[in-house]
Coordinates of C-alpha atoms in Angstrom, one line a residue:
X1 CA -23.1 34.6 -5.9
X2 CA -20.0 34.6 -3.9
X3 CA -17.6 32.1 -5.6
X4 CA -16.9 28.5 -4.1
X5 CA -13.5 27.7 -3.0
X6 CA -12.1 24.3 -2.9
X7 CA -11.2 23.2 0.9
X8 CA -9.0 20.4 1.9
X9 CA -10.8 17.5 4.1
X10 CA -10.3 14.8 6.1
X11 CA -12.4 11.9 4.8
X12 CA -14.2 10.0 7.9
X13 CA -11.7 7.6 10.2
X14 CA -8.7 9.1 9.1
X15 CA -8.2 11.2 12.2
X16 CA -7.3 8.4 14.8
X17 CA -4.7 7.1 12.4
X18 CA -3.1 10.4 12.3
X19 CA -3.2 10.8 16.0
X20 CA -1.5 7.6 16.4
X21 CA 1.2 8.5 13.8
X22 CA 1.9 11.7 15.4
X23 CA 2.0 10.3 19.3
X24 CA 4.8 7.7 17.4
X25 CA 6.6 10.4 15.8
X26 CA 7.0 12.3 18.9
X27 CA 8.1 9.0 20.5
X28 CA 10.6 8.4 18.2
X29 CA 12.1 12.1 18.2
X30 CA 12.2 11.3 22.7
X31 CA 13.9 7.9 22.1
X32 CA 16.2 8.9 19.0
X33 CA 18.1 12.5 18.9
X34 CA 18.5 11.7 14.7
X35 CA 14.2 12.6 14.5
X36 CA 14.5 15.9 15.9
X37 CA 16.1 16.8 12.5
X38 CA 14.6 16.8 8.9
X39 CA 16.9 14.6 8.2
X40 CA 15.8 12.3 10.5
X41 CA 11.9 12.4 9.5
X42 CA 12.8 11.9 5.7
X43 CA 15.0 8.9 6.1
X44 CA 12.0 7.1 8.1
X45 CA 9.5 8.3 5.1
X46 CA 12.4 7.0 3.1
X47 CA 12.5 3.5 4.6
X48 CA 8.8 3.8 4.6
X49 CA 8.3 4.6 1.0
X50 CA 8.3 1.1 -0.4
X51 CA 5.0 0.0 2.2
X52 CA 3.6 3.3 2.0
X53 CA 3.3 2.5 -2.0
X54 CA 2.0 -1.1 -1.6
X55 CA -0.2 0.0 0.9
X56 CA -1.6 2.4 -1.7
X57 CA -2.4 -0.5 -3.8
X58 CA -3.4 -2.4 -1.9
X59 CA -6.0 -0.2 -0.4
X60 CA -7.5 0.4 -4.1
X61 CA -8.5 -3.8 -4.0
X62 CA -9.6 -3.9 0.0
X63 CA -11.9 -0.9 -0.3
X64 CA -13.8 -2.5 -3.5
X65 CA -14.0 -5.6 -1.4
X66 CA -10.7 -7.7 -2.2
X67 CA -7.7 -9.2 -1.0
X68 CA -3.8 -8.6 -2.7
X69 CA -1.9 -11.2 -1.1
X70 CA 0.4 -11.7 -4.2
X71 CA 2.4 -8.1 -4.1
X72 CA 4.9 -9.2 -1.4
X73 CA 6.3 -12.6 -3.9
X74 CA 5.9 -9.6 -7.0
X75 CA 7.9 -7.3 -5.4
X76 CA 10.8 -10.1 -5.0
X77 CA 10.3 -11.2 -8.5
X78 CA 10.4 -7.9 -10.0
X79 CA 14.0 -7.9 -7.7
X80 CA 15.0 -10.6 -8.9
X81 CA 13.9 -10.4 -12.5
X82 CA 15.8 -6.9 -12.8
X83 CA 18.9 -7.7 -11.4
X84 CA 19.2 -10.8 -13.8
X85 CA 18.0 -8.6 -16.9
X86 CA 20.0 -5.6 -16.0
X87 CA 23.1 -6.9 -14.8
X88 CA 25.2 -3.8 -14.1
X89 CA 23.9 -2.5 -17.7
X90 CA 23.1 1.3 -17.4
X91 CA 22.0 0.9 -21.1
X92 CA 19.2 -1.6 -20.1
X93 CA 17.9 0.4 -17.0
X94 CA 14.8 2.0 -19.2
X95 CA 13.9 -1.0 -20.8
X96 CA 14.0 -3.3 -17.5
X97 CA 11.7 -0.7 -15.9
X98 CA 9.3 -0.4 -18.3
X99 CA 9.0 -4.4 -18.2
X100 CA 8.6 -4.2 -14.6
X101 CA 5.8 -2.0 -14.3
X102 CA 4.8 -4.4 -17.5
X103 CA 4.4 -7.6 -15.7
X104 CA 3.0 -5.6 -12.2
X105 CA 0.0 -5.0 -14.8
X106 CA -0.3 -8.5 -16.3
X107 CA -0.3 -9.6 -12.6
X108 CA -2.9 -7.4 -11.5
X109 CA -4.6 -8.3 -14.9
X110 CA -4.7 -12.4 -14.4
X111 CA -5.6 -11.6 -11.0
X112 CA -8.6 -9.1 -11.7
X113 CA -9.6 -11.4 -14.6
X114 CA -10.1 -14.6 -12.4
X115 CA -11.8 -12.9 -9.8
X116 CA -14.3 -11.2 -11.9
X117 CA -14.9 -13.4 -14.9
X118 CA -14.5 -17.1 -12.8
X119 CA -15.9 -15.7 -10.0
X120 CA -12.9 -17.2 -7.8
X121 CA -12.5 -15.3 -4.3
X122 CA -9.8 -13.2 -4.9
X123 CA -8.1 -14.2 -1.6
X124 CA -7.5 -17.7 -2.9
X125 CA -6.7 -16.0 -6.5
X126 CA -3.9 -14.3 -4.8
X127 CA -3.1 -16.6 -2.4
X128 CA -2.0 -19.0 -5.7
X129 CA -0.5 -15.9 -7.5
X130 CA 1.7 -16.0 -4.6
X131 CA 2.5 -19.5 -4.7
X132 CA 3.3 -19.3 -8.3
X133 CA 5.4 -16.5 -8.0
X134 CA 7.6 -17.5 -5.4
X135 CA 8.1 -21.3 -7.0
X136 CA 9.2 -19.1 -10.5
X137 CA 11.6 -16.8 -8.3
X138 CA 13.1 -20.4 -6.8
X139 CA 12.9 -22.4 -10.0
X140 CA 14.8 -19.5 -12.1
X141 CA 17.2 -18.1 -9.5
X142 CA 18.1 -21.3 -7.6
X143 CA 17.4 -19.7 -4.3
X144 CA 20.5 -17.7 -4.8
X145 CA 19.8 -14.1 -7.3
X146 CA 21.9 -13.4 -9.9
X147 CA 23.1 -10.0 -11.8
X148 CA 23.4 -6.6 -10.5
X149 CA 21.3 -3.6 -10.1
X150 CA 22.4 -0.9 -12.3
X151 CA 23.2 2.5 -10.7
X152 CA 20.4 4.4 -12.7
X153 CA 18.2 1.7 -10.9
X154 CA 19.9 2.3 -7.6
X155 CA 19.0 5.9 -8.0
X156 CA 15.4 6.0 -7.0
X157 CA 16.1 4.1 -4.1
X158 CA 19.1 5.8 -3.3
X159 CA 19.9 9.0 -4.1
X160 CA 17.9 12.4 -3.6
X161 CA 18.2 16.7 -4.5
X162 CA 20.0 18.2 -2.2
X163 CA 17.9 21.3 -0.8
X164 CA 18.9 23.7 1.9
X165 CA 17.7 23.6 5.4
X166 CA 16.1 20.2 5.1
X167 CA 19.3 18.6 3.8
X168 CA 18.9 15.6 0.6
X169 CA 15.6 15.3 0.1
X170 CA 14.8 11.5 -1.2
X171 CA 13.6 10.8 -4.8
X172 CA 11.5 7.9 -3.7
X173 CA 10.1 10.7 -0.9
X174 CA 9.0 12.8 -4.0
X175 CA 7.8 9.6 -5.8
X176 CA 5.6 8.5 -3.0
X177 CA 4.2 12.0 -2.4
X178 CA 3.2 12.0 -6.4
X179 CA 1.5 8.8 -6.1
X180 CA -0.3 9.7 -3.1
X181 CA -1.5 12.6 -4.4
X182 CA -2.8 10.8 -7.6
X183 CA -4.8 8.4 -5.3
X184 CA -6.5 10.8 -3.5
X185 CA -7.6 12.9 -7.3
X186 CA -8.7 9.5 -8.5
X187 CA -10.5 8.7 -5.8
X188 CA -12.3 11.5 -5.3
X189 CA -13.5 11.4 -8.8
X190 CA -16.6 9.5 -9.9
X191 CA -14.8 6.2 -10.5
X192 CA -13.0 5.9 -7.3
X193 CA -15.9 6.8 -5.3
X194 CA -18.2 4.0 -7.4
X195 CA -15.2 1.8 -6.2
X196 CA -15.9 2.6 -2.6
X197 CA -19.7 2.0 -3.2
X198 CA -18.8 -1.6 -4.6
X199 CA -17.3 -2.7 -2.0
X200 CA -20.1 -1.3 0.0
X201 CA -23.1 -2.6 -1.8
X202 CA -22.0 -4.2 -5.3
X203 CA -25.3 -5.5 -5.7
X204 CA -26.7 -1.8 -5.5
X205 CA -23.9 -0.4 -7.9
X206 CA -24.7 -3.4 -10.8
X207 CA -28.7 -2.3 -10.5
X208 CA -27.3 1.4 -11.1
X209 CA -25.5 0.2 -13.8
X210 CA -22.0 0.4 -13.1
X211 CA -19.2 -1.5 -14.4
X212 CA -18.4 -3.3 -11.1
X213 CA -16.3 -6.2 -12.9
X214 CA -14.1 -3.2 -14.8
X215 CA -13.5 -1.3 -11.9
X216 CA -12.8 -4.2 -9.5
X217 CA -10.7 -5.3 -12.5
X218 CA -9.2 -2.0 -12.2
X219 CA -8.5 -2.3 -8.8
X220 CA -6.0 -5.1 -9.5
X221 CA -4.4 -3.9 -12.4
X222 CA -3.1 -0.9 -10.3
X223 CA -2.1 -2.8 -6.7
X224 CA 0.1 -4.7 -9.3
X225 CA 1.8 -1.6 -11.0
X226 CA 2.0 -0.2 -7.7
X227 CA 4.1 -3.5 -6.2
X228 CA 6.4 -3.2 -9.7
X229 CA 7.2 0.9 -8.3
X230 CA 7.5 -0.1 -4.8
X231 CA 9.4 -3.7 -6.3
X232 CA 11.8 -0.6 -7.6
X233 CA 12.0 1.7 -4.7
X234 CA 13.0 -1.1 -2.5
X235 CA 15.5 -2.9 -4.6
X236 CA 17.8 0.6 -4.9
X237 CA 17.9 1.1 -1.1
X238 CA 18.2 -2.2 0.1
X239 CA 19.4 -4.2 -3.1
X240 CA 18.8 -7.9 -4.4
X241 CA 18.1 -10.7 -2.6
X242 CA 15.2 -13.7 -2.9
X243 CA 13.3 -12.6 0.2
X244 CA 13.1 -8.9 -0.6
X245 CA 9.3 -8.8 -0.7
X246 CA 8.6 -11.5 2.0
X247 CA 6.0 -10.9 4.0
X248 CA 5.3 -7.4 2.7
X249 CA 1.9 -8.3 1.8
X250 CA 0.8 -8.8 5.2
X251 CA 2.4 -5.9 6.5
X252 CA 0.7 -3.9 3.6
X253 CA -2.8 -5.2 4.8
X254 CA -1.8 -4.5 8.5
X255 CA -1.2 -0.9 7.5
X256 CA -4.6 -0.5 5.5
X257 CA -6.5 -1.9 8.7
X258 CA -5.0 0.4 10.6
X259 CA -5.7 3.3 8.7
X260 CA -9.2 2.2 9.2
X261 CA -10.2 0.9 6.2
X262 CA -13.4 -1.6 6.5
X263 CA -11.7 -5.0 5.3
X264 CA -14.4 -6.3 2.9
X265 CA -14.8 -2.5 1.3
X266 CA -17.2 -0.1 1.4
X267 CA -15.4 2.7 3.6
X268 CA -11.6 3.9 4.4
X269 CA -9.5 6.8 2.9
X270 CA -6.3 6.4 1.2
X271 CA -4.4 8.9 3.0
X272 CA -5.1 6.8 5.8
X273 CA -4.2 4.0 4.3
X274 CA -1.1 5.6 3.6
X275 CA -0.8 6.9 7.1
X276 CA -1.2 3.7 8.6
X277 CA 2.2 2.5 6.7
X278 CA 3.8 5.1 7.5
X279 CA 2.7 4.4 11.7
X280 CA 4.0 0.8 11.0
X281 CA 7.2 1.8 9.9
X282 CA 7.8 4.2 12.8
X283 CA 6.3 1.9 15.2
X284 CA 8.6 -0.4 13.9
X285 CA 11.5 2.2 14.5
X286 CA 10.7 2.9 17.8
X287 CA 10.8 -0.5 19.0
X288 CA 14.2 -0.8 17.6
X289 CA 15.5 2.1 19.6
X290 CA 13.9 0.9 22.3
X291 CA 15.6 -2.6 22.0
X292 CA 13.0 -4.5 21.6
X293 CA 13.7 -7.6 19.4
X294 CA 12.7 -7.6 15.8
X295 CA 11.1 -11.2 15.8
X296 CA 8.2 -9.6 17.6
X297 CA 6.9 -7.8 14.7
X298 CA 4.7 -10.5 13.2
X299 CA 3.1 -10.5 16.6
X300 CA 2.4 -7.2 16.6
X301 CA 1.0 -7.0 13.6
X302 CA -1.0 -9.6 14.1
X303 CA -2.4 -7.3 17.3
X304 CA -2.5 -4.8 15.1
X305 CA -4.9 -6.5 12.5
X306 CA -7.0 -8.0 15.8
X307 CA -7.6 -4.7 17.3
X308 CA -8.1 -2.3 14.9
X309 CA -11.2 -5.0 13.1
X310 CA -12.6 -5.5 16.5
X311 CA -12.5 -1.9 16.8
X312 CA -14.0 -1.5 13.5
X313 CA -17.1 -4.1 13.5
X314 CA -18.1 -2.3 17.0
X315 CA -18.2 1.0 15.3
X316 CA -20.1 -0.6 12.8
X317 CA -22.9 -2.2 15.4
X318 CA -22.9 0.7 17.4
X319 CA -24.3 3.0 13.9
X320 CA -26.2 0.3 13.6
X321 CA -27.9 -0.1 17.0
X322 CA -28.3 4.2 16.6
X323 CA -30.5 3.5 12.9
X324 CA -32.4 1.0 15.0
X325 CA -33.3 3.1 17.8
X326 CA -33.9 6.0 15.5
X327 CA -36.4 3.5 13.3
X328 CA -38.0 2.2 16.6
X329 CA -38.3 5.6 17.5
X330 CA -40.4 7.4 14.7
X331 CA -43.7 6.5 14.2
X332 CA -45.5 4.1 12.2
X333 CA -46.7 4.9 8.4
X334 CA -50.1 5.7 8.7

């Protein structure tokens, strides 16, 4: 028996996202001479790194059925909550970290718990996570951060290994490429692809006797670790201020969507997911070179989200109107 060799594949609905990305990327290296380089590709993954990561996260709760809407007010309390704790200590870097990624669990955690044990949706869980978290951030920081960022903080954000040919090549670039990589293992193991099924049919995966509360649990505990990484990413490159994380949750779900990820679970691949952020950001980009104004980008997103559900819910009638035909079709039980 000849032996089997393991092949990398594209998991269904991931190749329109990548088409889109790579029309954008050529658009951008037409409309700005600094992405014909390396060095121009790797500071947009850079800039991207942050949403790439949330959008990894958050991909973990929308496929098993769920909405995140608290990551964008973490992220700014994690920015906020460092820079006070740390304050231009290199001694307290480690420690601060650690507590970061900490409290992203403990988020997830109260999240996960309330949805699964109370039974409350978890888009009005989150919803109040993120109204809790943003009146903390206000009530402790006045509206106006204090402290400093350490430089050992700064660093993932920051700083990069310098590499010939391609030039400084970005920690949080080799970060996010770890994490992604992680994603697709787990969920292409048993328990990520019970996650998919539970957002597909939890019903079905409870009568099979899966743990759908522990893995939806799950689900939040890591879109909260991943905000307190991204929450770190972000504050090294662009530093502290109270509206760090604003609106990054909605910008993380526009992302997912348009990696073509089913919102209310059940189907979508990671590395879209991730793809998808990383089409925002140079969609984003372009318009920038192209002059368009910034305050436009809630509207586009908002396109964004519109077209790419429509998009998905007639894919989803059409397979349905096929099974139909084909039942209609075959003949009756005798």
């Amino acid at each position: 028996m000849a032996p089997t060799t393991w092949r990398p594949r594209l998991d269904p609905g991931t190749a329109p996202v990548l088409v889109v990305l790579a029309v954008l990327l050529v658009a951008l290296a037409w409309a700005g001479p600094a992405y014909s380089e390396p060095a121009g590709w790797l500071a947009l993954i850079k800039r991207a790194a942050p949403l790439v990561i949330l959008a990894i996260g958050q991909y973990f709760v929308i496929v098993s059925g769920g909405f995140d809407l608290s990551v964008g007010s973490l992220v700014t309390a994690e920015v906020v909550i460092a820079a006070r704790l740390i304050d231009g200590q290199e001694s307290a870097t480690v420690w601060v970290m650690l507590l970061l990624v900490g409290l992203g669990a403990l988020v997830g955690l109260v999240n996960g718990l309330i949805t699964t044990r109370l039974l409350v949706p978890s888009f009005i869980v989150t919803l109040g996570m993120l109204l809790v978290l943003d009146g903390a951030v206000f009530l402790w920081s006045g509206g106006a951060p204090r402290g400093a960022l350490s430089e050992a903080f700064r660093t993932l954000g920051r700083k990069g290994a310098d590499l010939p040919l391609i030039g400084t090549l970005p920690w949080s670039v080799v970060l996010l490429l770890a994490i992604l990589v992680g994603a697709v293992v787990f969920m292409r193991s048993g328990t990520g692809r019970t996650l998919v099924a539970i957002g597909d049919n939890e019903a079905a995966v409870h009568l099979a006797g899966g743990r759908v509360a522990l893995l939806k649990l799950l689900a939040f505990v890591l879109s909260g670790v991943l905000a307190a990484v991204a929450a770190m990413v972000l504050g090294g490159f662009a530093g502290v201020s109270a509206q760090v994380g604003q609106g990054l949750e909605f910008r993380a779900i526009t992302a997912v969507v348009l990696g073509g990820v089913l919102l209310g679970g059940g189907r979508g691949s990671v590395v879209a997911a991730a793809a998808g952020a990383l089409s925002l950001e140079a969609l984003f980009s372009l318009l920038n070179l192209l002059g368009v104004s910034g305050s436009l980008e809630s509207a586009v997103q908002g396109v964004i989200i519109i077209l790419a559900v429509a998009y998905a819910s007639l894919g989803s009638g059409l397979r349905l109107r096929g099974r139909g035909g084909a039942a209609s079709a075959s003949p009756a039980p005798q």
